[in-house]
Every structure is written in C-alpha cells, then in structure tokens.
mmCIF file of C-alpha atoms and ligand atoms in Angstrom:
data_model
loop_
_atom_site.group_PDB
_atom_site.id
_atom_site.type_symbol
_atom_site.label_atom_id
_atom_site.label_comp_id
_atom_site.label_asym_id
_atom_site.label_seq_id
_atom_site.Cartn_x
_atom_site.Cartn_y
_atom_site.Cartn_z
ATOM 1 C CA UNK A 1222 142.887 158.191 89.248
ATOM 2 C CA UNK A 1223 142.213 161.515 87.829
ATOM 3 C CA UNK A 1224 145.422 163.705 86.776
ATOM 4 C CA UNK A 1225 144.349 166.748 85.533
ATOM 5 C CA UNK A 1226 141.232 168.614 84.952
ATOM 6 C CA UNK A 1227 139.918 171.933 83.778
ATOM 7 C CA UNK A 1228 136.865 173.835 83.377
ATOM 8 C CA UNK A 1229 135.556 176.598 81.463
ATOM 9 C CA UNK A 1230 132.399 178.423 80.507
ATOM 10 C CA UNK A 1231 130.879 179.612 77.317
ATOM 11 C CA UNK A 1232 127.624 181.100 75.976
ATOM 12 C CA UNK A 1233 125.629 180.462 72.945
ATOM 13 C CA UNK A 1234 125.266 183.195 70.429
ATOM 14 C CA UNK A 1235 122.757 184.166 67.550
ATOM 15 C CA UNK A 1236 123.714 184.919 64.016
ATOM 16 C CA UNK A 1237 122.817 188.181 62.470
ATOM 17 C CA UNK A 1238 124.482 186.390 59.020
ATOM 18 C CA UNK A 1239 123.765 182.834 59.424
ATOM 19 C CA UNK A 1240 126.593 180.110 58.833
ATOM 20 C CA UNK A 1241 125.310 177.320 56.522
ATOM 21 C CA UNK A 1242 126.783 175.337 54.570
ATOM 22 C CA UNK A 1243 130.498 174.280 54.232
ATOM 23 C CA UNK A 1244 132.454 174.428 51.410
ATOM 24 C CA UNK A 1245 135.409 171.829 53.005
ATOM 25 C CA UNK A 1246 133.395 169.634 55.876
ATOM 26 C CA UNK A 1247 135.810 167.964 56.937
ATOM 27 C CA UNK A 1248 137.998 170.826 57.770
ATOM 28 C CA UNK A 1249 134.589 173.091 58.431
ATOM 29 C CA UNK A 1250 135.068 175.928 56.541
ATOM 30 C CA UNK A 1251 131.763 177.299 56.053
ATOM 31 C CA UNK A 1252 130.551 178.557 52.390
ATOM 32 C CA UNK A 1253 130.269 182.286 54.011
ATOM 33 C CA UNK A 1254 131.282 184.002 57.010
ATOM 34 C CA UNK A 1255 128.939 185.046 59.289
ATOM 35 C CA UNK A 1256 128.351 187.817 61.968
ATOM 36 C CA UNK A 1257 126.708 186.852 65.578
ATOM 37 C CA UNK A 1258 125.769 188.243 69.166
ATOM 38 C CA UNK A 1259 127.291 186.275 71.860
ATOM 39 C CA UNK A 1260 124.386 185.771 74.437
ATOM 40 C CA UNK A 1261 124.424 186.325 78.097
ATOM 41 C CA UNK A 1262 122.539 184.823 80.705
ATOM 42 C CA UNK A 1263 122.302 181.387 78.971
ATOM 43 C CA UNK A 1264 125.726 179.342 79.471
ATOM 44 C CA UNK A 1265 127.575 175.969 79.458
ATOM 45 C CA UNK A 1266 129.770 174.808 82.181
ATOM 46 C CA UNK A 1267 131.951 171.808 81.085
ATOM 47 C CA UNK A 1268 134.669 170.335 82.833
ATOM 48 C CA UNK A 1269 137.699 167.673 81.555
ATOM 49 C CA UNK A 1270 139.100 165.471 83.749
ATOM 50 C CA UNK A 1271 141.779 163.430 82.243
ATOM 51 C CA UNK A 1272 142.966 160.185 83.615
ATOM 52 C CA UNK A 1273 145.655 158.009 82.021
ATOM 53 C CA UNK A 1274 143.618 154.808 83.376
ATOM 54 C CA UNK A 1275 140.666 155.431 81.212
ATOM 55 C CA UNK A 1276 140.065 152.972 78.409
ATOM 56 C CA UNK A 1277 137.442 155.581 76.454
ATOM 57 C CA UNK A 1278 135.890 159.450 77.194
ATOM 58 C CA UNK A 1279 132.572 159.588 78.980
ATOM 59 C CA UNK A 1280 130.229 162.589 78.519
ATOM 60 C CA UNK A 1281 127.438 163.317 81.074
ATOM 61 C CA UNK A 1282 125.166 166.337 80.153
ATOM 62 C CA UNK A 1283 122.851 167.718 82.526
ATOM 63 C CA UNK A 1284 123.608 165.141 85.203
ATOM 64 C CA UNK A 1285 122.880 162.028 82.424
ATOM 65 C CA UNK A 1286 124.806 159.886 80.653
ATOM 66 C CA UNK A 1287 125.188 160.557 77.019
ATOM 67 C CA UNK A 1288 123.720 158.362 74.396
ATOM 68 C CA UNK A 1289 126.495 156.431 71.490
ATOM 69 C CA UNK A 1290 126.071 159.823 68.633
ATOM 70 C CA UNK A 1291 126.577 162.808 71.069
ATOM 71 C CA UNK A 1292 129.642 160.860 72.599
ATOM 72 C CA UNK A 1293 130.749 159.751 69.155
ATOM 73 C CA UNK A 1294 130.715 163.310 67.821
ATOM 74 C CA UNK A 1295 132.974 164.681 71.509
ATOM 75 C CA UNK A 1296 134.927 161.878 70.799
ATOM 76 C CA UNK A 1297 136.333 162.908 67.517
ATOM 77 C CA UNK A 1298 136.220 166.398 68.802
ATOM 78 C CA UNK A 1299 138.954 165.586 71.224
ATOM 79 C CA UNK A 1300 140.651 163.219 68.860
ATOM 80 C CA UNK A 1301 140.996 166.231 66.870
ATOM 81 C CA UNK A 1302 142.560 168.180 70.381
ATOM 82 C CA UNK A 1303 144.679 165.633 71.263
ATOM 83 C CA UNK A 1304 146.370 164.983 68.304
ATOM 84 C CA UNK A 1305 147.048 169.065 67.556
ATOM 85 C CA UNK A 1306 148.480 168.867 71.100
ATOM 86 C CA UNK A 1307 150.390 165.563 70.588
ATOM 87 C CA UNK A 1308 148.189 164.305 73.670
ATOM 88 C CA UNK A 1309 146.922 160.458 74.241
ATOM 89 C CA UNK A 1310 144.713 160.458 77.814
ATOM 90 C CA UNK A 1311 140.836 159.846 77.386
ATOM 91 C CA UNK A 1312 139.133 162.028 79.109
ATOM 92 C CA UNK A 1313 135.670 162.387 81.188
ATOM 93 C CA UNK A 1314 133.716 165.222 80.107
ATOM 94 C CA UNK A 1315 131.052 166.692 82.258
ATOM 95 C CA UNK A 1316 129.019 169.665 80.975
ATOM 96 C CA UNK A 1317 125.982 171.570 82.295
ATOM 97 C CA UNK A 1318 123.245 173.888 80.192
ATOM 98 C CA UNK A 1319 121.508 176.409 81.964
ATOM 99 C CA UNK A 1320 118.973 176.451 78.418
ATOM 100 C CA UNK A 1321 117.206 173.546 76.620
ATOM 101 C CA UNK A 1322 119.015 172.052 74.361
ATOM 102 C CA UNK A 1323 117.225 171.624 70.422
ATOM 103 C CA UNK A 1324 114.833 174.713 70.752
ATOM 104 C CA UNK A 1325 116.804 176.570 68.155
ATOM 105 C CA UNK A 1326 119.741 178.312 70.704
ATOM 106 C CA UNK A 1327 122.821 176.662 69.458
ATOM 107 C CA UNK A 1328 123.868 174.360 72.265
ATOM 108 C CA UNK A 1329 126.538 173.409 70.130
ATOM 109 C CA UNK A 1330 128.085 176.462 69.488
ATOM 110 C CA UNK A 1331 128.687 176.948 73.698
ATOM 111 C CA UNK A 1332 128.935 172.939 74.121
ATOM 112 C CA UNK A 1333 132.213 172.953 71.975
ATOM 113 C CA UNK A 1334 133.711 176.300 72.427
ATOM 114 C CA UNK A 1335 133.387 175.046 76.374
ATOM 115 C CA UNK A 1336 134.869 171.981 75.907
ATOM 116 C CA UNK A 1337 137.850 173.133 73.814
ATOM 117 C CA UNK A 1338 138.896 175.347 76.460
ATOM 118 C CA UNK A 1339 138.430 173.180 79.277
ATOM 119 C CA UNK A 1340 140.270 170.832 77.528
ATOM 120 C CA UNK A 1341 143.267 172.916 76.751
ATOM 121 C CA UNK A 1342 143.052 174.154 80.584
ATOM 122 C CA UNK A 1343 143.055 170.397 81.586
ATOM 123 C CA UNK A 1344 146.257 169.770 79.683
ATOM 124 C CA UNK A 1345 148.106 172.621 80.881
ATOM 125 C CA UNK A 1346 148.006 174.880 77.450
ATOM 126 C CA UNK A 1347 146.816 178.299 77.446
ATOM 127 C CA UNK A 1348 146.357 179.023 73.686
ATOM 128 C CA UNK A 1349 145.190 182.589 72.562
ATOM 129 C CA UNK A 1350 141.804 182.908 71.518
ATOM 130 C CA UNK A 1351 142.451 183.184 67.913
ATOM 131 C CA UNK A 1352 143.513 179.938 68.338
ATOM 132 C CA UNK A 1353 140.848 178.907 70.550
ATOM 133 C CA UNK A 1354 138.238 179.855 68.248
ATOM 134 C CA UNK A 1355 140.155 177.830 65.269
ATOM 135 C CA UNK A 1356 140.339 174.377 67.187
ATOM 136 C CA UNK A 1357 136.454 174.860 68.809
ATOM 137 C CA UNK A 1358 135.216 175.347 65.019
ATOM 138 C CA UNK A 1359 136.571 171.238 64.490
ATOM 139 C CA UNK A 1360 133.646 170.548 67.032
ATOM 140 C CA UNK A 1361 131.365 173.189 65.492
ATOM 141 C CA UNK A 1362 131.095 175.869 62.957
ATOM 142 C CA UNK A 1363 129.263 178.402 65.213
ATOM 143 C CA UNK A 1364 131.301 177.663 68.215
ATOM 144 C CA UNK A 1365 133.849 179.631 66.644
ATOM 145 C CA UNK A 1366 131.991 182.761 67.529
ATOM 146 C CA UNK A 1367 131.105 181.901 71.043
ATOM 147 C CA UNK A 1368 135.268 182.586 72.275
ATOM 148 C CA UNK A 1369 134.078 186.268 72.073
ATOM 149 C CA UNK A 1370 131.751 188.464 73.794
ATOM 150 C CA UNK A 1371 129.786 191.433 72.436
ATOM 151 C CA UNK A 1372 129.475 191.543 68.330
ATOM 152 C CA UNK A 1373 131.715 188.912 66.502
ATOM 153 C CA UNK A 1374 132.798 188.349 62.809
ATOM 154 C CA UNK A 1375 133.611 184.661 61.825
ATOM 155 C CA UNK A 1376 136.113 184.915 58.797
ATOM 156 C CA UNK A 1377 135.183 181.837 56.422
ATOM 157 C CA UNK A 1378 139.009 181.205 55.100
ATOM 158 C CA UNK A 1379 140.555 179.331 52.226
ATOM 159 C CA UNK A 1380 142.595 177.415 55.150
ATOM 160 C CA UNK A 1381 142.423 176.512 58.491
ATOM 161 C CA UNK A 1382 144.349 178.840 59.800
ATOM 162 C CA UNK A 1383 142.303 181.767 58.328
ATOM 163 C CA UNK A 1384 138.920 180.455 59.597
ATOM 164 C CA UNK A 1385 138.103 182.051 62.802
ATOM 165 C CA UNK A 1386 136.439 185.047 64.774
ATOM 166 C CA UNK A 1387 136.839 188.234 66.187
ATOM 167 C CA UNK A 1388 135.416 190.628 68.320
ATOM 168 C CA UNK A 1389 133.925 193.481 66.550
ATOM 169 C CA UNK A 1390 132.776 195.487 69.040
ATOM 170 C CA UNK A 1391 132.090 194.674 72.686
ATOM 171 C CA UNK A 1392 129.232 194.226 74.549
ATOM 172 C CA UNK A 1393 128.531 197.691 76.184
ATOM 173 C CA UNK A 1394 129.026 199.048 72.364
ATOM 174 C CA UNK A 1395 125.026 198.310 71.856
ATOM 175 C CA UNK A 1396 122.304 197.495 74.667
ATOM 176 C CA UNK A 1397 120.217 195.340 72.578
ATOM 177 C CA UNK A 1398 117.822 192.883 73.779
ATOM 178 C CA UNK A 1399 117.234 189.466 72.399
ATOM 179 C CA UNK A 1400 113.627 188.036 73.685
ATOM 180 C CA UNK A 1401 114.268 184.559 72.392
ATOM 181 C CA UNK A 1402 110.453 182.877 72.330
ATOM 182 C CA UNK A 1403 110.292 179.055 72.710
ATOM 183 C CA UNK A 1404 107.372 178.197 71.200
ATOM 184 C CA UNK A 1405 108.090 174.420 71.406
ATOM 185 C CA UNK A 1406 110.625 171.985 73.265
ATOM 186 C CA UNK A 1407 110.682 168.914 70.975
ATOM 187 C CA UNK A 1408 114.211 167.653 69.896
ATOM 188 C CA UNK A 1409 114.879 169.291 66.185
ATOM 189 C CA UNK A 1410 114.482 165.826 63.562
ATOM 190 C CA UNK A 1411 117.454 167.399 61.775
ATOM 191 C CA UNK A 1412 120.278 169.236 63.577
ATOM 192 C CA UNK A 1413 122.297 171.735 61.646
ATOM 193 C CA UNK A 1414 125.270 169.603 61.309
ATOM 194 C CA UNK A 1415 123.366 167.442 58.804
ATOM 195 C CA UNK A 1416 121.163 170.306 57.479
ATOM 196 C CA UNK A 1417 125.149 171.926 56.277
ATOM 197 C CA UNK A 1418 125.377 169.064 53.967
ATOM 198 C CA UNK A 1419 122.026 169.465 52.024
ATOM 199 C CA UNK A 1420 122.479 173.078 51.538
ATOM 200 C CA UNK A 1421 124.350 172.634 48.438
ATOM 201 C CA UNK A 1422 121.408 170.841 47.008
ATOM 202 C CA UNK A 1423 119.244 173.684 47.357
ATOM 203 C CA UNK A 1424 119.755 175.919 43.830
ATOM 204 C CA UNK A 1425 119.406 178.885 45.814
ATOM 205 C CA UNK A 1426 122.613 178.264 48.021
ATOM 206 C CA UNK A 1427 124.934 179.810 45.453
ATOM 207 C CA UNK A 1428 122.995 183.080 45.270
ATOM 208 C CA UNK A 1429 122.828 183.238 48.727
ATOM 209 C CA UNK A 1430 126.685 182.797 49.833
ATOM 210 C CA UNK A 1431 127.425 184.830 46.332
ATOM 211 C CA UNK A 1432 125.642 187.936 47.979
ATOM 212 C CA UNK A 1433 127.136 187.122 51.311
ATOM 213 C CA UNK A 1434 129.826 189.772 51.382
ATOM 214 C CA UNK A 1435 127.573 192.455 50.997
ATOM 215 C CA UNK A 1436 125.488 191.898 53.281
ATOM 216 C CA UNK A 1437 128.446 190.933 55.354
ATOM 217 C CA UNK A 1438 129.411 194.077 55.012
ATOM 218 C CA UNK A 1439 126.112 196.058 55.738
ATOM 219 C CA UNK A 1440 125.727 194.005 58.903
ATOM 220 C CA UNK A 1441 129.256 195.420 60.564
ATOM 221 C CA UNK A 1442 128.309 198.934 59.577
ATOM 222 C CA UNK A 1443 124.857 198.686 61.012
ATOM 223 C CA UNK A 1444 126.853 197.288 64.103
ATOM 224 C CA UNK A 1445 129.580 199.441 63.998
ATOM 225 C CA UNK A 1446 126.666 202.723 63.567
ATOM 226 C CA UNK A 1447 124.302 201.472 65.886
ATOM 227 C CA UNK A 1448 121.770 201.354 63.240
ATOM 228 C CA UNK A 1449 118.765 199.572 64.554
ATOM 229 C CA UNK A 1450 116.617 199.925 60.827
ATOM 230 C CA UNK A 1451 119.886 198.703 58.768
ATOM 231 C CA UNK A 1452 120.206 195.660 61.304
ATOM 232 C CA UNK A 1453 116.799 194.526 61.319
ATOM 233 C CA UNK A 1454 116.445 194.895 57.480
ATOM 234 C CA UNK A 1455 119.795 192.568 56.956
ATOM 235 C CA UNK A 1456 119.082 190.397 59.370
ATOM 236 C CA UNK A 1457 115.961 189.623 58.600
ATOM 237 C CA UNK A 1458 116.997 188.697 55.014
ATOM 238 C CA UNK A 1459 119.474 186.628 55.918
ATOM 239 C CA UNK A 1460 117.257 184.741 58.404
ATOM 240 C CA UNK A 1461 114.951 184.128 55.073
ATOM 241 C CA UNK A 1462 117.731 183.434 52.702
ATOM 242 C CA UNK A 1463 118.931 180.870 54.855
ATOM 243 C CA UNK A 1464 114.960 179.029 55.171
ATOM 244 C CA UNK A 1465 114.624 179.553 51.668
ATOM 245 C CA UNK A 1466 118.000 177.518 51.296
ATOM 246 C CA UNK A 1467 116.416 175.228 53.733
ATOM 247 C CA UNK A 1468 112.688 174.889 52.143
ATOM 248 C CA UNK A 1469 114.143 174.306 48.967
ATOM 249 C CA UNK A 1470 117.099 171.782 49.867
ATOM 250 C CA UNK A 1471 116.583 168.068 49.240
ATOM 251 C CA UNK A 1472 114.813 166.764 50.838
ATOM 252 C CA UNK A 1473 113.946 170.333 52.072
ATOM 253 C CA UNK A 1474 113.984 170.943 55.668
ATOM 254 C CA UNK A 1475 111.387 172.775 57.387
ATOM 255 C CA UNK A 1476 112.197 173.821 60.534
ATOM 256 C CA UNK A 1477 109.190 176.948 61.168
ATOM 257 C CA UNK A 1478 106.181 175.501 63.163
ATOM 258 C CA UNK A 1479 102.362 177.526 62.722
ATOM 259 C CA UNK A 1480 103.888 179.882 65.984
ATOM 260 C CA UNK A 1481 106.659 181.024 64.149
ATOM 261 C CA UNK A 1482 105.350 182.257 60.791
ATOM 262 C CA UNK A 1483 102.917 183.817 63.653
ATOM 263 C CA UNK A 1484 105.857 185.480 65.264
ATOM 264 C CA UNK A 1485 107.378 186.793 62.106
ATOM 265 C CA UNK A 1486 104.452 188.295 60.637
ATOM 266 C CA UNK A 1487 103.211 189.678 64.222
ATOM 267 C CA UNK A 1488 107.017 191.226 64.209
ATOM 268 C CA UNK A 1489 107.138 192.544 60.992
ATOM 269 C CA UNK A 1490 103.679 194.472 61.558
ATOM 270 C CA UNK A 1491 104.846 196.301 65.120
ATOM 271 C CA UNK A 1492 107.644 197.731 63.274
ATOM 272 C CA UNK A 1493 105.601 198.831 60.379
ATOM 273 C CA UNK A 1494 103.599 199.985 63.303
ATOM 274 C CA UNK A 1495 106.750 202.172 64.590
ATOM 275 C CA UNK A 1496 108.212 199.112 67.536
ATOM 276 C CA UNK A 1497 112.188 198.711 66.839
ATOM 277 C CA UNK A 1498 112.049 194.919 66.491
ATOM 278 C CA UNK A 1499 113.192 192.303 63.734
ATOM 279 C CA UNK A 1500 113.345 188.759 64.304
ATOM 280 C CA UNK A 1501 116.041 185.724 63.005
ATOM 281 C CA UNK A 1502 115.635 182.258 63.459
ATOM 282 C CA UNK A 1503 118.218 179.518 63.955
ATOM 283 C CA UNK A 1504 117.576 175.657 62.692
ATOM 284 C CA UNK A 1505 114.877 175.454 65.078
ATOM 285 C CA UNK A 1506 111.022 176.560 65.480
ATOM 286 C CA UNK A 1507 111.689 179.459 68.036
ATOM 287 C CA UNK A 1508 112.390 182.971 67.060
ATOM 288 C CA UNK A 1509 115.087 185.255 68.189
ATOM 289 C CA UNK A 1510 112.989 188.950 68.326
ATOM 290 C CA UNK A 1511 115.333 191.704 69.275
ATOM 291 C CA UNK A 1512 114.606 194.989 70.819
ATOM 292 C CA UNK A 1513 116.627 197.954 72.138
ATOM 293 C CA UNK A 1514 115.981 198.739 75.949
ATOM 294 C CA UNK A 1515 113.859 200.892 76.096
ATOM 295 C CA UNK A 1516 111.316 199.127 74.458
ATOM 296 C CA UNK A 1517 111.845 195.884 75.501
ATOM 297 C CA UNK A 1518 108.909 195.902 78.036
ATOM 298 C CA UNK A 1519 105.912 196.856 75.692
ATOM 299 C CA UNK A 1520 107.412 194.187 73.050
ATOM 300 C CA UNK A 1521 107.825 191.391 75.642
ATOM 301 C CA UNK A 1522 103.965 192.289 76.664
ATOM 302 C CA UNK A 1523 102.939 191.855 72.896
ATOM 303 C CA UNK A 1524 104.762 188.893 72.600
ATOM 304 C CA UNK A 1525 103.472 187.013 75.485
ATOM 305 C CA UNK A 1526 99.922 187.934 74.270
ATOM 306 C CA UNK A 1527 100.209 185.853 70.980
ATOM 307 C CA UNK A 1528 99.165 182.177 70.755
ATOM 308 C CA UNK A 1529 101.723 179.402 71.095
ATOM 309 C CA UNK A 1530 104.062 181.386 73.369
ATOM 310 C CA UNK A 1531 105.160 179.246 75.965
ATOM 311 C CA UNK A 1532 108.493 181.098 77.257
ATOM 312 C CA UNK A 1533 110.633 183.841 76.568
ATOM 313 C CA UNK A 1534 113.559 184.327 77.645
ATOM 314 C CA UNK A 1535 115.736 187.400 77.746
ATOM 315 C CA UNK A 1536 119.083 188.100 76.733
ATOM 316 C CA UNK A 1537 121.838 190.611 75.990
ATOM 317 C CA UNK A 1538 124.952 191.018 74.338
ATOM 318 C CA UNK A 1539 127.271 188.882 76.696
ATOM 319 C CA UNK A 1540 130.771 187.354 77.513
ATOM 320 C CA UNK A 1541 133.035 185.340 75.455
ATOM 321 C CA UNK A 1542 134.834 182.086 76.799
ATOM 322 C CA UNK A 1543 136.072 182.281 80.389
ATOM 323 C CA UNK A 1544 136.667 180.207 83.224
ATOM 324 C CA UNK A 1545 135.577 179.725 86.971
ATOM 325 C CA UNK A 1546 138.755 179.367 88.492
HETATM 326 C C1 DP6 B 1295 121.451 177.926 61.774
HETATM 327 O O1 DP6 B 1295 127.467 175.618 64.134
HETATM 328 O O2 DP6 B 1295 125.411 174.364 64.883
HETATM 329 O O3 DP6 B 1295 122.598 178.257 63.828
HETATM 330 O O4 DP6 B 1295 129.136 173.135 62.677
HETATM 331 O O5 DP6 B 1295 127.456 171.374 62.247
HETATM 332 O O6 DP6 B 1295 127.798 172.208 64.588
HETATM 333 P P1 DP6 B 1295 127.832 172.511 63.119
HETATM 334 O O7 DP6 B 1295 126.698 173.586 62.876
HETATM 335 P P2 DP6 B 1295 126.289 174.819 63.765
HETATM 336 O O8 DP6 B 1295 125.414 175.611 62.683
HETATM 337 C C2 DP6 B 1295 124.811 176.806 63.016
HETATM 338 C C3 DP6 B 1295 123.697 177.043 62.078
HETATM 339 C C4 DP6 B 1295 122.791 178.189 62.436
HETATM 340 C C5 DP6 B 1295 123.324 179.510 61.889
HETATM 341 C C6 DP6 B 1295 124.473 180.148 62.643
HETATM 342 O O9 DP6 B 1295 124.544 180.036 63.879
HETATM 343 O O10 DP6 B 1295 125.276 180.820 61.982
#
C-alpha cells in the first residue's frame, strides 16, 4: 500500500565553467565552482511513492526497469535523504526524460535534482532551495545547479553547507539560444562520475582549477553585461581546459568523436566570419553551440548542412525545480 508520494520536475543545464573534479568525493565538493544555463524545453518528471511495505526502492526510467548500477547509485542517493530527514520507508521511484540520456546533456544533473525534490514532497518537507540544491549535489555535482532557472553560480565550499547554487540572473535577463547538436546516440563508455576521479591524474588539473576564479569571475560579468564576445571567449576555454584535463588524464578519456572537432572548428570560423556563436561540450561527443536570437536561424541552417549532424535540438535559458501539482 502506497502512503505518500510526490512529484517534481527539473531540467538539465549546460556549464559555461565546467565542474570536474572533486576535491572531497564523498561529500562532492567539486575542485572549482562552476557557472551554468539551466535549459528549457528538455525536462525530467520523477515521482516517489513511499510505502512502508516495501522491502527495497525500485527505479523505472522511461517506462523500464532499471538495471543493478543506476538503482545502486538512487539507492544511496536516498539513503543519503532519508537519513538527513531521520526517514526509514523504501521508496518506488518513477522518472521520465523527455531527452536521450548519454549524448552529453547531463541527465544526471535533472535526474537527481528531480528526485530530491520529489522526495522531500513525498515526505511532507518543503526545504528552501538553498537547501535543495545542497542535498541534490549528494546524488550529483551538477544537479546542484538545475534547482534554479536562468544563469546559476555553484559555490564549491570548504563544507557542506557552503556548497551550493544560486541564481544569478534569471532567465528573461539574456535570450540566448543553445542549438545542442547530437551527433551520436551511443551510451558514453565513461560517465562523468568516474571521469571526476581521474582528473587529478591529469598534471594539468591544478592549473586549470588554480585559474578557476578568474575566469569564474569573467564568466558572471559577461553574464551580468550581456557580453556575447566575453562569454564565448571564456567559455570556450573552459570547454578546452576541461578536454585537455580529460585527454591528458590516466588513462585519458576522449570523449570528442570526428563530428565534433568538425563542429568546433566549423564554429570557431563563422564567428571569425562575424556569426555570434561559441560552442562547449559536456562529457559527451555532442556540442552545445549557442546563439543569440536573432541569429539563431542562419546558424541552425549552417549547422544542419555539416556532415554527421543527425539532430539539433533547441533550447533557452529555462526554469529551475518545480512541481506539477
Ligand atoms: C562535464 O554532475 O554529471 O557535465 O557529480 O558525478 O554526477 P556527478 O557528475 P556530473 O558532472 C558534470 C560534468 C560536466 C561539467 C558540468 O556540468 O559542470
């Protein structure tokens, strides 16, 4: 018999300064903070039911049943929730993408900041979303980010309690457009939760979270300015210091497929050209390539012309974590 439920909605978001690496794991502090877009048009759906006759939780995604290492991972997820709220029910879980999952657009970072909030909704507790954003990190680093809409800041922290995001500005501050291109659907070998452990082994990690904080801080003022060149520049490094971490990690992961060093050079030559485009890619072969309104036509045309290309899909700054009912 069920005895409580509750459901919420989140959406995935894209990282303008990428999150990799942890300095504490377990507690998932990340080496740097990092800056994102939350995403709109792309969600999760999850809902908790809790039911004190349940001997383990379930997890269906999608309408299937869950293999052992995505349950495994919920699992300690809500071990994590139900201990902070002194709670012992197992709980069903069922959660539904609109997006495919392992192309690169963080499922986990709308998966977890979902299921946090459904669960708290299912117990009865309606924490803030400073809060929120704390206990949805424990599932994942970049869920963090997804509580927000619009432009968000994820403070890396000595301590728990310091490691969370914030809005920086919401999403009507900046129409930017985010033409996200799948150029492949295969399952990632590596997700990003193991990549964060090798990027210590990589001797170009410490240079990269060293100079974090400055370009931390250019990010929020080309944010804060609406300063498409600034952004572009930043985030483009960052997208590169963060492969180079990768290439050069042992072993070194190698996420970029022929389509996207395609994309990034293609990219970086229409704004040489005059286009206002940069690109950033996740821990995945498809490449975020953002655009302002106006332009976001003729750059979608160009894109689709290239080799490779086999969807693109189009998003804008969008909501933070809410829920249907
Ligand atoms: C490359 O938040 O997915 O997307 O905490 O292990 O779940 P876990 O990692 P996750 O890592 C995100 C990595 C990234 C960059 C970013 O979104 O900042």
């Amino acid at each position: 018999m069920v005895k409580e439920s509750g459901s919420a909605i989140a959406s995935p978001n894209i990282a303008f300064i990428k999150y990799w690496g942890n300095k504490n794991s377990e507690l998932r502090l990340p080496s740097n903070g990092s800056l994102s877009m939350t995403l709109n048009g792309l969600e999760t759906r999850t809902t908790v039911y809790l039911d004190p006759g349940l001997s383990s939780d379930s997890l269906i995604i999608n309408g299937e049943t869950a293999g052992p290492l995505p349950l495994q991972r919920v699992s300690g997820f809500l071990d994590i929730l139900r201990q902070h709220f002194n709670q012992k029910d197992c709980a069903a879980i069922e959660s539904n993408n609109n997006f495919p999952p392992g192309t690169g657009i963080a499922s986990s970072a709308s998966a977890f900041a979902a299921l946090a909030a459904a669960y708290t909704r299912a117990i009865g507790e309606f924490p803030d979303n400073r809060e929120l954003s704390i206990l949805s990190r424990f599932g994942s680093g970049s869920a963090s980010r997804s509580i927000h809409s619009g432009f968000v800041e994820w403070y890396a922290g000595e301590k728990s309690s310091e490691s969370y995001a914030e809005q920086i500005a919401p999403p009507s501050h900046w129409n930017l457009v985010d033409l996200i291109i799948i150029t492949g659907y295969a399952h990632k070998k590596v997700g990003s939760f193991a990549g964060h452990a090798l990027a210590d082994t990589s001797p170009l990690q410490h240079a990269r979270v060293q100079n974090c904080r400055s370009r931390l801080d250019s990010c929020r003022t080309a944010i804060l300015n609406r300063d498409f060149e600034l952004l572009a520049e930043i985030a483009e490094l960052d997208s590169n210091l963060m492969h180079a971490v990768m290439l050069t990690s042992s072993p070194p992961l190698i996420y970029w497929e022929p389509a996207t060093i395609l994309l990034m050079k293609s990219i970086r030559t229409w704004r040489e050209e005059g286009l206002p485009v940069f690109y950033t890619i996740d821990a995945g072969p498809n490449v975020h390539c953002f655009t302002t309104e106006q332009e976001h036509e003729s750059v979608l045309r160009k894109i689709k012309s290239l080799p490779s290309v086999q969807d693109v899909l189009i998003s804008r700054p969008g909501e933070g974590i809410r829920y249907p009912d």
